[in-house]
Structure formats: structure tokens, C-alpha cells
PDB file of C-alpha atoms in Angstrom:
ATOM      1  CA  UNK A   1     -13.536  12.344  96.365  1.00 94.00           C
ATOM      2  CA  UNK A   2     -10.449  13.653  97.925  1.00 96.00           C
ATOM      3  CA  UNK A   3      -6.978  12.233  96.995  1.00 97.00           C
ATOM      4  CA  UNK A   4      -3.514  12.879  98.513  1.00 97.00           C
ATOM      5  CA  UNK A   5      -0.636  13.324  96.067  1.00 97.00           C
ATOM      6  CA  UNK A   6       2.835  12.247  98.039  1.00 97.00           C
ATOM      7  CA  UNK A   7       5.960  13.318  95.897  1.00 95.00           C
ATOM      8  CA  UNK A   8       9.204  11.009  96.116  1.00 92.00           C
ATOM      9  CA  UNK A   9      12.309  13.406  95.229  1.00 88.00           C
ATOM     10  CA  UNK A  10      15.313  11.824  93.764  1.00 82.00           C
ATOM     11  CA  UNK A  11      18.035  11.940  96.638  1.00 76.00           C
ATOM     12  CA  UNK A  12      15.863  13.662  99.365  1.00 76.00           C
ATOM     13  CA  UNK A  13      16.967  10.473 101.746  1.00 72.00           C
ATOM     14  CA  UNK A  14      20.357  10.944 101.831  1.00 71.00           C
ATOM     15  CA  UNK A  15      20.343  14.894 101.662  1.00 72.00           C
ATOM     16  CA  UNK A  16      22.320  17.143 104.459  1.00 73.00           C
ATOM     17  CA  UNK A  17      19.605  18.241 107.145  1.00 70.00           C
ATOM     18  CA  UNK A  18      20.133  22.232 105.713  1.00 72.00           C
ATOM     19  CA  UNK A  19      19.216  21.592 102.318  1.00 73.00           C
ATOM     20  CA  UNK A  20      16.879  23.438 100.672  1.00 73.00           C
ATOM     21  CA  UNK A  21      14.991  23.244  96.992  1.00 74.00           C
ATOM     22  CA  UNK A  22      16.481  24.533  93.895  1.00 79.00           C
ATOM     23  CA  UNK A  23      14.537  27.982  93.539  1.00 78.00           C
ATOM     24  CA  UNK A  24      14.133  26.973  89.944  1.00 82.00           C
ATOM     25  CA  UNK A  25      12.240  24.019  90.456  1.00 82.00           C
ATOM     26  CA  UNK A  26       9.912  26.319  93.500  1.00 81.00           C
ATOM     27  CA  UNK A  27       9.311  28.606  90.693  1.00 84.00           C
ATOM     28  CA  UNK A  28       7.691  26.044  88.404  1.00 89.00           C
ATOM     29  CA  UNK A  29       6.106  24.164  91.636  1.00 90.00           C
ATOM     30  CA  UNK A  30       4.349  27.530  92.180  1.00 90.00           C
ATOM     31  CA  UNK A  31       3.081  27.812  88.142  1.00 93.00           C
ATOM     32  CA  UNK A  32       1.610  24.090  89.043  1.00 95.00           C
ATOM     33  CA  UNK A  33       0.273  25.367  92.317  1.00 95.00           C
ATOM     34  CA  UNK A  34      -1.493  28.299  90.527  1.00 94.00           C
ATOM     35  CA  UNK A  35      -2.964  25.933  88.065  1.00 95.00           C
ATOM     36  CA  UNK A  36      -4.395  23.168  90.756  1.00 96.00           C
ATOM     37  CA  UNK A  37      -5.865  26.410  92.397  1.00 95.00           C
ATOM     38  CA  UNK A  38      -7.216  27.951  89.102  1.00 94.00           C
ATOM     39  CA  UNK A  39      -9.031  24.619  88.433  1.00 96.00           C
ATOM     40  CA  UNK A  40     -10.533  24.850  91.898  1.00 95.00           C
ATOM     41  CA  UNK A  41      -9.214  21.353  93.073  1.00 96.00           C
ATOM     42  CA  UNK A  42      -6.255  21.961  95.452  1.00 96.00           C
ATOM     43  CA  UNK A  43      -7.817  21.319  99.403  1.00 95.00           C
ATOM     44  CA  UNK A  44      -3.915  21.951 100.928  1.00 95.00           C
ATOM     45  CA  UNK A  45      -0.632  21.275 100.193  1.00 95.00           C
ATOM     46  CA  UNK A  46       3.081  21.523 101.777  1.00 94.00           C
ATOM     47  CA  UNK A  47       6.398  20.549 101.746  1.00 92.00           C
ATOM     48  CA  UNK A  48       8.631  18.810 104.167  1.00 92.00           C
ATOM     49  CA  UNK A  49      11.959  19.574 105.369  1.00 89.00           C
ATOM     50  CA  UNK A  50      14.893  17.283 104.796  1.00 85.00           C
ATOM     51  CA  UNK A  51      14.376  13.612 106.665  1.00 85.00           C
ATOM     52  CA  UNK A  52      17.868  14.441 108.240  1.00 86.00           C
ATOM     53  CA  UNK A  53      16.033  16.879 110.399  1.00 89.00           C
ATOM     54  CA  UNK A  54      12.906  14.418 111.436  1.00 91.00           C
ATOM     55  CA  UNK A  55      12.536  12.188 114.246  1.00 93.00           C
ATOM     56  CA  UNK A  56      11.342   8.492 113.840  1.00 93.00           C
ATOM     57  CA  UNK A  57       8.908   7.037 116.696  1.00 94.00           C
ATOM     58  CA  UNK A  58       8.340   3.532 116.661  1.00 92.00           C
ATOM     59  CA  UNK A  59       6.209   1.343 119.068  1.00 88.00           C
ATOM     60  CA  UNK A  60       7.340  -1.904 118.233  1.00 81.00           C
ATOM     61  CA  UNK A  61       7.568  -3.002 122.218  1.00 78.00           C
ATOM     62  CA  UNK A  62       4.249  -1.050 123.049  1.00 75.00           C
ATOM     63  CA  UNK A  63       6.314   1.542 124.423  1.00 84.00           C
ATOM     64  CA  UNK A  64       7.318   5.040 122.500  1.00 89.00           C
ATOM     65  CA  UNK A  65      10.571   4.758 121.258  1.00 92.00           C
ATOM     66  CA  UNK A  66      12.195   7.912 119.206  1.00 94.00           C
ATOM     67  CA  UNK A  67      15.269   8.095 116.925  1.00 92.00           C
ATOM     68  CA  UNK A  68      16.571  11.192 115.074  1.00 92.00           C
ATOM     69  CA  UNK A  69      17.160  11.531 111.878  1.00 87.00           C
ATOM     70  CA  UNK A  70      19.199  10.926 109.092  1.00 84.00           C
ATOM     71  CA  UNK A  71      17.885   7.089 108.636  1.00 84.00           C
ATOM     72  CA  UNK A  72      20.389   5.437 106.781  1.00 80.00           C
ATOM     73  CA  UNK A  73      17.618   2.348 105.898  1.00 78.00           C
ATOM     74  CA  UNK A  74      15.189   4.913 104.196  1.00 78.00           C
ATOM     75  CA  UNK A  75      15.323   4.309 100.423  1.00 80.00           C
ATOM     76  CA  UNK A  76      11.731   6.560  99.441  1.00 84.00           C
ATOM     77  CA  UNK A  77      11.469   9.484 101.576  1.00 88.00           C
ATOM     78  CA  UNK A  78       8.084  11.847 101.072  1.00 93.00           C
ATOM     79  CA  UNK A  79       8.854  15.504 100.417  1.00 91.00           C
ATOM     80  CA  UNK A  80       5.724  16.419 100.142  1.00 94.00           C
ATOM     81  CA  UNK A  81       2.135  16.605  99.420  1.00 96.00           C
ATOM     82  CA  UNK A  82      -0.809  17.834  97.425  1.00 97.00           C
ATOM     83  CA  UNK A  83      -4.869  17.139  99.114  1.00 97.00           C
ATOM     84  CA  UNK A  84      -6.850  17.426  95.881  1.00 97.00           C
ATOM     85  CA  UNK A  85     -10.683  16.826  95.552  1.00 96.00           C
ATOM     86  CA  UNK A  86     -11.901  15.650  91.916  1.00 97.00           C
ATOM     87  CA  UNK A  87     -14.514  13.120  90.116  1.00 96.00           C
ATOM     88  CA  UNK A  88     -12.226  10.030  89.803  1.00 96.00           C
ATOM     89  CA  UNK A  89      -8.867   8.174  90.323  1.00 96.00           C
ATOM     90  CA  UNK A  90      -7.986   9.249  86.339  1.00 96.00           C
ATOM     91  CA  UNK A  91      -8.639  12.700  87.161  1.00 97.00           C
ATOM     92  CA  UNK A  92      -6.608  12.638  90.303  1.00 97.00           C
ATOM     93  CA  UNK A  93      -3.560  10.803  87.970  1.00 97.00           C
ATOM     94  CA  UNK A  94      -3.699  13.316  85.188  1.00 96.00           C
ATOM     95  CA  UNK A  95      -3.162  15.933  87.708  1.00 97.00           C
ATOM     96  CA  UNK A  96      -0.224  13.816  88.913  1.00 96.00           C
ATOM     97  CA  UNK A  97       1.118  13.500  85.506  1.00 96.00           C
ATOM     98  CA  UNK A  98       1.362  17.095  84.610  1.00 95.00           C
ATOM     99  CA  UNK A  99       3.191  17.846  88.227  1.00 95.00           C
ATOM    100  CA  UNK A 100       7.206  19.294  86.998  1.00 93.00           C
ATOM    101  CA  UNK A 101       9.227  16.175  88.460  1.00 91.00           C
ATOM    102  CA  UNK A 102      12.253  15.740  87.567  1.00 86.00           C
ATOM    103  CA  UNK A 103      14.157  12.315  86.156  1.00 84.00           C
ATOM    104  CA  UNK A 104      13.064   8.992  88.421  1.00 81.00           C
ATOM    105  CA  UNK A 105      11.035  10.815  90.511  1.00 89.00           C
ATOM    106  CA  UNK A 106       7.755   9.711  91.130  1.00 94.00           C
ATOM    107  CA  UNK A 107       3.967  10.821  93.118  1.00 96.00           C
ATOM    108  CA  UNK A 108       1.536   8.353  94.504  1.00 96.00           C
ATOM    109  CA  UNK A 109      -1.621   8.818  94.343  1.00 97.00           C
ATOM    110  CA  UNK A 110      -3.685   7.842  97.274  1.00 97.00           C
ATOM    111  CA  UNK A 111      -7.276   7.883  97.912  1.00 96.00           C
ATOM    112  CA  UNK A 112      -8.451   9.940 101.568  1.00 96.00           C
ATOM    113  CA  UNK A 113     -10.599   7.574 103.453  1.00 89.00           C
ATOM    114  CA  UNK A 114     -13.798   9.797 103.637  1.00 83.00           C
ATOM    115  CA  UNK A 115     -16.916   9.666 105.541  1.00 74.00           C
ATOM    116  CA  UNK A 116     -18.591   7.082 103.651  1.00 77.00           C
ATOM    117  CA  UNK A 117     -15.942   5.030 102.943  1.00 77.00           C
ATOM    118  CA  UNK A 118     -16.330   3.218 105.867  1.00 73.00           C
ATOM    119  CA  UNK A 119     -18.541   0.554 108.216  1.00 74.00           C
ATOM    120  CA  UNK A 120     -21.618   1.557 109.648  1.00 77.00           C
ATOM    121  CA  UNK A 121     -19.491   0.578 113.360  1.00 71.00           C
ATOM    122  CA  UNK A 122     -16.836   2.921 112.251  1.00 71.00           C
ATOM    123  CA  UNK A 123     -18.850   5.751 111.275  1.00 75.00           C
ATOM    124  CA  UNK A 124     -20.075   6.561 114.930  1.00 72.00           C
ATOM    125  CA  UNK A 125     -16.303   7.141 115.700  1.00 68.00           C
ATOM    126  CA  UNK A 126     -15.827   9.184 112.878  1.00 67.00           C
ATOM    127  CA  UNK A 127     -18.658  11.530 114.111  1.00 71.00           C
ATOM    128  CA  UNK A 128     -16.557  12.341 116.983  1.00 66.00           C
ATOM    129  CA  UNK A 129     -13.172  13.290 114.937  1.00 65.00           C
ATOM    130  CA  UNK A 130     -15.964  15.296 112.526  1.00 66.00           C
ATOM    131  CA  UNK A 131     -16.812  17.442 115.828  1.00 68.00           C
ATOM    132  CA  UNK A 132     -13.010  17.749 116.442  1.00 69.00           C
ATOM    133  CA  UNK A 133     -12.073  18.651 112.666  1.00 69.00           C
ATOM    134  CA  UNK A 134     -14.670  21.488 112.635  1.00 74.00           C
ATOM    135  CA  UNK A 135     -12.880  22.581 115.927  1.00 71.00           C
ATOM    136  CA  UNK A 136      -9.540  22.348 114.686  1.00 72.00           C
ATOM    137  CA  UNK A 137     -11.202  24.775 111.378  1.00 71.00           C
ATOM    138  CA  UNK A 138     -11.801  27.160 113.659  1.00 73.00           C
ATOM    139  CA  UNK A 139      -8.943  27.229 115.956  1.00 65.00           C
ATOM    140  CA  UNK A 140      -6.940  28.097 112.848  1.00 61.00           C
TER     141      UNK A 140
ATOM    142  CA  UNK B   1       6.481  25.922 113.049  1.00 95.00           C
ATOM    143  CA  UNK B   2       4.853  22.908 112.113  1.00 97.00           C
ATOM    144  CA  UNK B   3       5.071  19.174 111.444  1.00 97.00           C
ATOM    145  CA  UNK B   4       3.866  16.591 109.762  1.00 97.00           C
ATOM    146  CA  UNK B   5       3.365  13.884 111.516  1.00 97.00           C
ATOM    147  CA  UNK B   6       3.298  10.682 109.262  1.00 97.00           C
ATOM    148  CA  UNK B   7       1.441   7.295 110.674  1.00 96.00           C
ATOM    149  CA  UNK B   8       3.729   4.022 108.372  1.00 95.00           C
ATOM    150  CA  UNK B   9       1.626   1.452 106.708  1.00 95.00           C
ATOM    151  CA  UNK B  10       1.599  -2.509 107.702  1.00 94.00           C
ATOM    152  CA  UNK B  11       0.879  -5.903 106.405  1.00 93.00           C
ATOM    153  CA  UNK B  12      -2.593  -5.171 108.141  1.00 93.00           C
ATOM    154  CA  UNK B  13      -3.286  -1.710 107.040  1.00 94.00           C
ATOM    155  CA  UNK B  14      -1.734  -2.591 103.356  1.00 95.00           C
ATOM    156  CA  UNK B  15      -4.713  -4.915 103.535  1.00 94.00           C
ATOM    157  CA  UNK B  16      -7.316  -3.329 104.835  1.00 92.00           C
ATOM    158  CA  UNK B  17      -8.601  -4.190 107.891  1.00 91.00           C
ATOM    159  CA  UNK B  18     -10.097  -1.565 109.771  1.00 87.00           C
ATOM    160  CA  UNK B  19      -9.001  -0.717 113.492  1.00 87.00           C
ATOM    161  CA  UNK B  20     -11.052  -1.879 116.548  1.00 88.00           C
ATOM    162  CA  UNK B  21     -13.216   0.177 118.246  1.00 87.00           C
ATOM    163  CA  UNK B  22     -10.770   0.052 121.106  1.00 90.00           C
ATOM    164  CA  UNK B  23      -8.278   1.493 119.460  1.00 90.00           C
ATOM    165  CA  UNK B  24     -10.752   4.031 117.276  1.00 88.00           C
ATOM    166  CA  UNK B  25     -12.112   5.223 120.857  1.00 90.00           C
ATOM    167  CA  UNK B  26      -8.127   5.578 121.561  1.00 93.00           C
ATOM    168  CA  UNK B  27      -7.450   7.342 118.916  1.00 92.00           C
ATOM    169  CA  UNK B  28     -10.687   9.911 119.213  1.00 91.00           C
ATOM    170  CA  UNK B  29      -9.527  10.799 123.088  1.00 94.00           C
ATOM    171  CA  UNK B  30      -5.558  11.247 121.640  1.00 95.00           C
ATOM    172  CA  UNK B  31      -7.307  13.613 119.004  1.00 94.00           C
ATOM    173  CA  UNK B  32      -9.530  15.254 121.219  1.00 94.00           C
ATOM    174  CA  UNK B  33      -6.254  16.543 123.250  1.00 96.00           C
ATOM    175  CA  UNK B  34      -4.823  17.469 120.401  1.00 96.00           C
ATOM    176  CA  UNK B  35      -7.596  19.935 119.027  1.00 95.00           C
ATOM    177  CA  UNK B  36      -8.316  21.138 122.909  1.00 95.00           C
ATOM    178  CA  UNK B  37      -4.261  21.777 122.992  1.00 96.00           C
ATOM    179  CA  UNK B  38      -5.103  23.764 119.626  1.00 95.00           C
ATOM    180  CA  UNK B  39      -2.068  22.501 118.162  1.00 97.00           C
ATOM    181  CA  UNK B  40      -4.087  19.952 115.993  1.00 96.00           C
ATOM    182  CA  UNK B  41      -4.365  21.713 111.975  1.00 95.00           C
ATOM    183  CA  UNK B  42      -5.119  18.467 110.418  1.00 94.00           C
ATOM    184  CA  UNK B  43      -5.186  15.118 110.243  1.00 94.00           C
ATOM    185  CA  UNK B  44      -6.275  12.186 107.516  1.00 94.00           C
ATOM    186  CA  UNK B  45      -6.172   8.747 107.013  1.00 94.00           C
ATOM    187  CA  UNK B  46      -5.433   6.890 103.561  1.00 96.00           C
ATOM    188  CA  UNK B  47      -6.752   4.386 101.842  1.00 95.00           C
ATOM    189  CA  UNK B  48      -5.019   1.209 101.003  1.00 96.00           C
ATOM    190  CA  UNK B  49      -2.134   1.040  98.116  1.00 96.00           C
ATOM    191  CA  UNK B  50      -3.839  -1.451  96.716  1.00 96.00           C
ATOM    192  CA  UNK B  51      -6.267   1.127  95.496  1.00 96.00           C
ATOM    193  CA  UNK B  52      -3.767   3.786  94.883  1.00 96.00           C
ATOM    194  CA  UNK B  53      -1.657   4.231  91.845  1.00 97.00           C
ATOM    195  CA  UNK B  54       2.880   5.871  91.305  1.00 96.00           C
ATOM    196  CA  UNK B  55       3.299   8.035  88.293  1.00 97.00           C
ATOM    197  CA  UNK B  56       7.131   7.890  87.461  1.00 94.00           C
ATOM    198  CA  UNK B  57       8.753  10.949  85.706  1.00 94.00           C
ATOM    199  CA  UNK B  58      11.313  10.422  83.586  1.00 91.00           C
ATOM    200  CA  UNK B  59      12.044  13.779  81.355  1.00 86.00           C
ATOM    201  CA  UNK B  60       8.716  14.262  79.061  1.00 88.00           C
ATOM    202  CA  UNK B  61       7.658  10.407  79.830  1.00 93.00           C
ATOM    203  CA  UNK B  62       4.926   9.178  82.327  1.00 95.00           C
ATOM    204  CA  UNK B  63       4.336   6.550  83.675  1.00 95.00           C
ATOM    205  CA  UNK B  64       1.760   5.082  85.565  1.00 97.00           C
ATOM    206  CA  UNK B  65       2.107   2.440  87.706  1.00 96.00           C
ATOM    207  CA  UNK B  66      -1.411   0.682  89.539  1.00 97.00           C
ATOM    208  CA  UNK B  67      -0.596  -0.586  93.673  1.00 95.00           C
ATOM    209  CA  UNK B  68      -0.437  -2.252  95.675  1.00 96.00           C
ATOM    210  CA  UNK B  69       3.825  -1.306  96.499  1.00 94.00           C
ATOM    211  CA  UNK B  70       5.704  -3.898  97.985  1.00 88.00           C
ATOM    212  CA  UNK B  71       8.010  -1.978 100.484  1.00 83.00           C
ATOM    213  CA  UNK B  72       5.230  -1.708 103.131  1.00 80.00           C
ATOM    214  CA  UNK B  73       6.874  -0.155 105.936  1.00 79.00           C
ATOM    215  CA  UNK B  74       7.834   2.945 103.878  1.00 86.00           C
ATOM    216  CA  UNK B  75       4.178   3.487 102.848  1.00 94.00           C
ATOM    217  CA  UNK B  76       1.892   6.028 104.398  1.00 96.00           C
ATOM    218  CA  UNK B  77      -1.207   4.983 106.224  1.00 96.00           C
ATOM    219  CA  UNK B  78      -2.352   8.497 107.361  1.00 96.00           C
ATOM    220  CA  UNK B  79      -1.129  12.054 108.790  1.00 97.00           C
ATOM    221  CA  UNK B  80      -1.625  14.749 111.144  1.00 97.00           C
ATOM    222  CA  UNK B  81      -0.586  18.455 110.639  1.00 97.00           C
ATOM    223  CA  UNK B  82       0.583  19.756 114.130  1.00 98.00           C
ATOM    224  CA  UNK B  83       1.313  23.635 115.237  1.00 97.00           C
ATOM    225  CA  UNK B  84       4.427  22.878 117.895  1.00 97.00           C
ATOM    226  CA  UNK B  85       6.723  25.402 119.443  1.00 96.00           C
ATOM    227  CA  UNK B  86       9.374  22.790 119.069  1.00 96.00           C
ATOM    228  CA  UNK B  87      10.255  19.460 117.443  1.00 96.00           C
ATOM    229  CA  UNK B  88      10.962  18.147 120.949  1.00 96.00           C
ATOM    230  CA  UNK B  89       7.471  19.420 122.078  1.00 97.00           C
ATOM    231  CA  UNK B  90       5.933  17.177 118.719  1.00 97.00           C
ATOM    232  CA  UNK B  91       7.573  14.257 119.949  1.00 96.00           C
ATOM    233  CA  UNK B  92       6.227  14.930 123.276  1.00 96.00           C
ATOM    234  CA  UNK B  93       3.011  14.587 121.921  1.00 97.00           C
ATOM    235  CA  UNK B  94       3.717  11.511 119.663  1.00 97.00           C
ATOM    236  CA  UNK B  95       4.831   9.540 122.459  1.00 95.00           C
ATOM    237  CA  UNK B  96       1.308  10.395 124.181  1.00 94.00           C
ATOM    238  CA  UNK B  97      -0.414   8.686 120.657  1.00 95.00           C
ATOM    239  CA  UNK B  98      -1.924   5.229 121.355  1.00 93.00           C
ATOM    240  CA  UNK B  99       0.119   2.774 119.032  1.00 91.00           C
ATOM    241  CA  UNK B 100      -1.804   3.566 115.871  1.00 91.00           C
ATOM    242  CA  UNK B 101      -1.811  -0.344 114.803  1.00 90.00           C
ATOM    243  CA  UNK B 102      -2.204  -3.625 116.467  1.00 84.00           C
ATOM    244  CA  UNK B 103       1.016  -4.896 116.310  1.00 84.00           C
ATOM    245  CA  UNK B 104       4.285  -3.098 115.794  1.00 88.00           C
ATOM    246  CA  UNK B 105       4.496   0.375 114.515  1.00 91.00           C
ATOM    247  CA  UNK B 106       6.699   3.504 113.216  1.00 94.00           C
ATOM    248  CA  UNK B 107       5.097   6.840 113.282  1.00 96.00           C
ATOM    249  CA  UNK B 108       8.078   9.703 111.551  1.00 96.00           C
ATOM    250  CA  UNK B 109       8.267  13.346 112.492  1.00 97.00           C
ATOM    251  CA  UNK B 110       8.859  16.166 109.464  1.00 96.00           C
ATOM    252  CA  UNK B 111       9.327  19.922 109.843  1.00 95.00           C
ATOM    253  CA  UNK B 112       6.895  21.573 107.257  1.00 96.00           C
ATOM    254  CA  UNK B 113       8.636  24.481 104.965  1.00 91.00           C
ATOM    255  CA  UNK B 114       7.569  27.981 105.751  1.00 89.00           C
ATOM    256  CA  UNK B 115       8.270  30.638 103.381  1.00 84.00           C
ATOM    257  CA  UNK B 116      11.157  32.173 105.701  1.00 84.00           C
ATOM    258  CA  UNK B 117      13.007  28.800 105.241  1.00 84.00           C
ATOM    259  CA  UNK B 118      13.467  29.467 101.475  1.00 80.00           C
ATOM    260  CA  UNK B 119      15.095  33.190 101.868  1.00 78.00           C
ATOM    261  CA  UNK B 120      16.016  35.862  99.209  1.00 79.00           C
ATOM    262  CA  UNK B 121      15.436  33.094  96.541  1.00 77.00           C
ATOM    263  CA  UNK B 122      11.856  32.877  97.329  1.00 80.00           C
ATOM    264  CA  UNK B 123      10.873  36.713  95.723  1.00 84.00           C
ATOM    265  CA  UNK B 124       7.987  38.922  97.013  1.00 88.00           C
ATOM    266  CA  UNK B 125       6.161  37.828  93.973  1.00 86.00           C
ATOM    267  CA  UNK B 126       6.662  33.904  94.644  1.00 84.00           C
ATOM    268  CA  UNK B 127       5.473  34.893  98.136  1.00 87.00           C
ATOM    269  CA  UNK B 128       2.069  37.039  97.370  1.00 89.00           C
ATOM    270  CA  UNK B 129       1.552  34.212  94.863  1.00 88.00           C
ATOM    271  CA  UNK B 130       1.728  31.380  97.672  1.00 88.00           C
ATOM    272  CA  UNK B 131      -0.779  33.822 100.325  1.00 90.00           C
ATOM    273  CA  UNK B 132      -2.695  34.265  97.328  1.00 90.00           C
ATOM    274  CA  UNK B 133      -3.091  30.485  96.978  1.00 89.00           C
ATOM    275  CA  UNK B 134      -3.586  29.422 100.713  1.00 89.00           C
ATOM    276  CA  UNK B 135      -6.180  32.540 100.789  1.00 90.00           C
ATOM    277  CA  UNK B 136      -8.121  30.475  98.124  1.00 87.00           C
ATOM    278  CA  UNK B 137      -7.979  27.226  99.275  1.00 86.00           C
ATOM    279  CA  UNK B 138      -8.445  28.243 103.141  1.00 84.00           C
ATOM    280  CA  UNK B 139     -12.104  30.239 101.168  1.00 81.00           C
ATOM    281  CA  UNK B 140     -13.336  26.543  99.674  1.00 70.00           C
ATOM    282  CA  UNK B 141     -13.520  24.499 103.046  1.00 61.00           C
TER     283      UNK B 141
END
């Protein structure tokens, strides 16, 4: 089973749209990296540019409406993520656990709906995005 | 460059019920463009936080913490990865998204880091050891 790993940085919200990440802290992201590769579980993984930078869509009156960035109201921006595929929801934790956060920072751990995680109705739908995923593979 | 494209939670979602096949059909036809477009790299959907679980960092502590989270609209419900030429053209192509839940909805728009946005800091051997990485993981699909 597949589960996505979202990492919460302390102070990402309210960071100027040019920051970047201490090097220091890329360094030991990329010994953590190596390690989630070595054990064969890592399925992707990226980081996100300051939320000062993003753009906020919202469809609240069934019409697109877009706001840029910085949002003063956001208290727990994402910064990033891991995809990892293991046995169970402990497994997918103690990964999580041994990720170098710093002080109040925090990842959640969220399961990946997959295939057969869903109604029998459902699942004809999902044959269709299957066919487009597959496409998408090989576009890359 | 590219962006991630991230779909909020609600009440609904938080609990969840599935979407109708109206808006699943929706949905498959806004992802179909997206792939034919070739600007589509991925795309998931998550599960409930109900079923989902925070560890908190705090120097050598952990610790865990079980969902569901209260703050619902800052929780994720799902993602695509899109290839744009722009962050203008990636709204373009949010705005063309059917409303991804029933009600009301907030979809947010983030660049992704590439290496180049990290400069000098980011060494040659940082760098080979990232390709080396993505090389592996791009081998296991």
C-alpha cells in the first residue's frame, strides 16, 4: 500500500516568496532520500516552493476564482512530500519518524486511495484514469 | 517548471463520502485533457485523515499523533503534478477543473523545486546523488 508523507516546516507560511532551504538541512534530506531509496520504498518525492509564490483557486460560487499568494490565513503550509509504498500504516510512520525535522515540525502520514480501495461503481471510473496514468508514464 | 497542484479537504471528503459519478465522469474528461495536453506527470487522491496519522518532531522526541485533524480546510484531499511553461498557464488549466467537491472548494497552486533553484549550495555531488535517486525510483514503476 502506497502512503504520502506531507512535511509541515516551521515558518514556511509566513516566509518571503525567494526563500530557499538551509543547504544543511538539503544535505541531510538527501542522506534520508538515499536511505528511502536503498530500502526500495520511495515511489516519488519533491519539494515545494515558498506559498508566497503560489496561487489559491477557490470555487466557492461555482465559478473559478484565483488569488496570489502570500495567504495571510494559512497557519500549516505543505513543503513537501514523500510517495512511499510499504506493508502497513506502522511501517509507513517509522519511516516518518526517522525523517531529519527540525523542532515543532511535523509529517502526516496519509494513505493513497488505490485501486481497490474503492466501490465496485467507482472502480469503472478509475479504469479510465488507469488508461490515462499509463499515458501520462509514457509521455514522461 | 512544474507545479503541484493541491485539491483542499472538506467536511464531506474529511468524512468520506465518495464523489458522484457525475462529477467522477467530470473529473476523467478534465484528466483526459490534461494527459492529451502532455502536461499531466501525476496525479493522486488521499484517503481520509481519519485514517491517517502527524508525527511531531521536537529535537530527538517523536511523536505520533492518530487523525482525524480538526482544521479541515488546510488538509489535503488529493494532487496533481503538472509540466507548465508558466504559473499563469497552470492556473489556466485549474480554472478549466470541474469543482472537485460538491459544495464549496479551494484548490492551491505550488512551484515544485528544481535543482537550479538551489544554486552553488546544492554541489555536483548533492546533484548526481538526486539523478541517481529519481533514476531508481523512475526504474521501479
Amino acid at each position: 500500500m502506497r502512503f504520502m508523507m506531507l512535511v509541515y516546516p516551521k515558518g514556511y507560511e509566513g516566509n518571503a516568496p525567494e526563500t530557499v532551504p538551509d543547504p544543511q538541512h538539503v544535505i541531510e534530506m538527501g542522506k534520508y532520500n538515499q536511505e528511502l531509496t536503498d530500502a526500495g520504498v520511495l515511489r516519488a518525492m519533491d519539494g515545494l516552493d515558498s506559498p508566497g509564490k503560489g496561487a489559491r483557486v477557490t470555487f466557492d460560487t461555482g465559478k473559478a476564482v484565483v488569488r496570489d499568494g502570500p495567504f495571510a490565513e494559512a497557519k500549516e503550509v505543505l513543503g513537501g512530500f514523500w510517495v512511499i509504498e510499504v506493508d502497513s500504516r506502522e511501517e509507513a510512520i517509522g519511516w516518518a519518524k526517522r525523517a531529519p525535522m527540525n523542532a515543532d515540525e511535523f509529517i502526516e502520514v496519509r494513505k493513497v486511495h488505490d485501486y481497490a480501495d474503492w466501490p465496485d461503481e467507482v472502480k469503472k471510473e478509475i479504469e479510465n484514469f488507469q488508461g490515462l496514468r499509463e499515458k501520462a508514464e509514457a509521455k514522461r | 517548471m512544474r507545479f503541484m497542484v493541491l485539491v483542499k479537504a472538506t467536511k464531506e471528503s474529511e468524512a468520506g463520502v465518495m464523489p458522484s459519478e457525475k462529477l467522477l465522469t467530470e473529473m476523467g474528461n478534465f484528466n483526459e485533457k490534461l494527459v492529451q495536453a502532455g502536461v499531466m506527470l501525476a496525479g493522486e487522491g488521499l484517503q481520509p485523515s481519519s485514517k491517517g496519522a502527524r508525527v511531531r518532531f521536537s529535537g530527538d522526541k517523536r511523536t505520533v499523533v492518530d487523525g482525524p485533524f480538526a482544521e479541515t480546510k488546510e488538509l489535503i484531499a488529493g494532487f496533481w503534478i503538472l509540466q507548465c511553461k508558466s504559473k499563469e498557464e497552470c492556473i489556466e488549466w485549474v480554472k478549466r477543473c470541474p469543482n472537485p467537491m460538491e459544495g464549496e472548494s479551494e484548490i492551491e497552486i505550488r512551484q515544485v523545486f528544481e535543482a537550479e533553484d538551489f544554486g552553488a549550495e546544492f554541489t555536483p555531488e548533492a546533484r548526481a546523488q538526486e539523478e541517481r535517486m529519481r533514476a531508481q525510483i523512475e526504474g521501479r514503476k
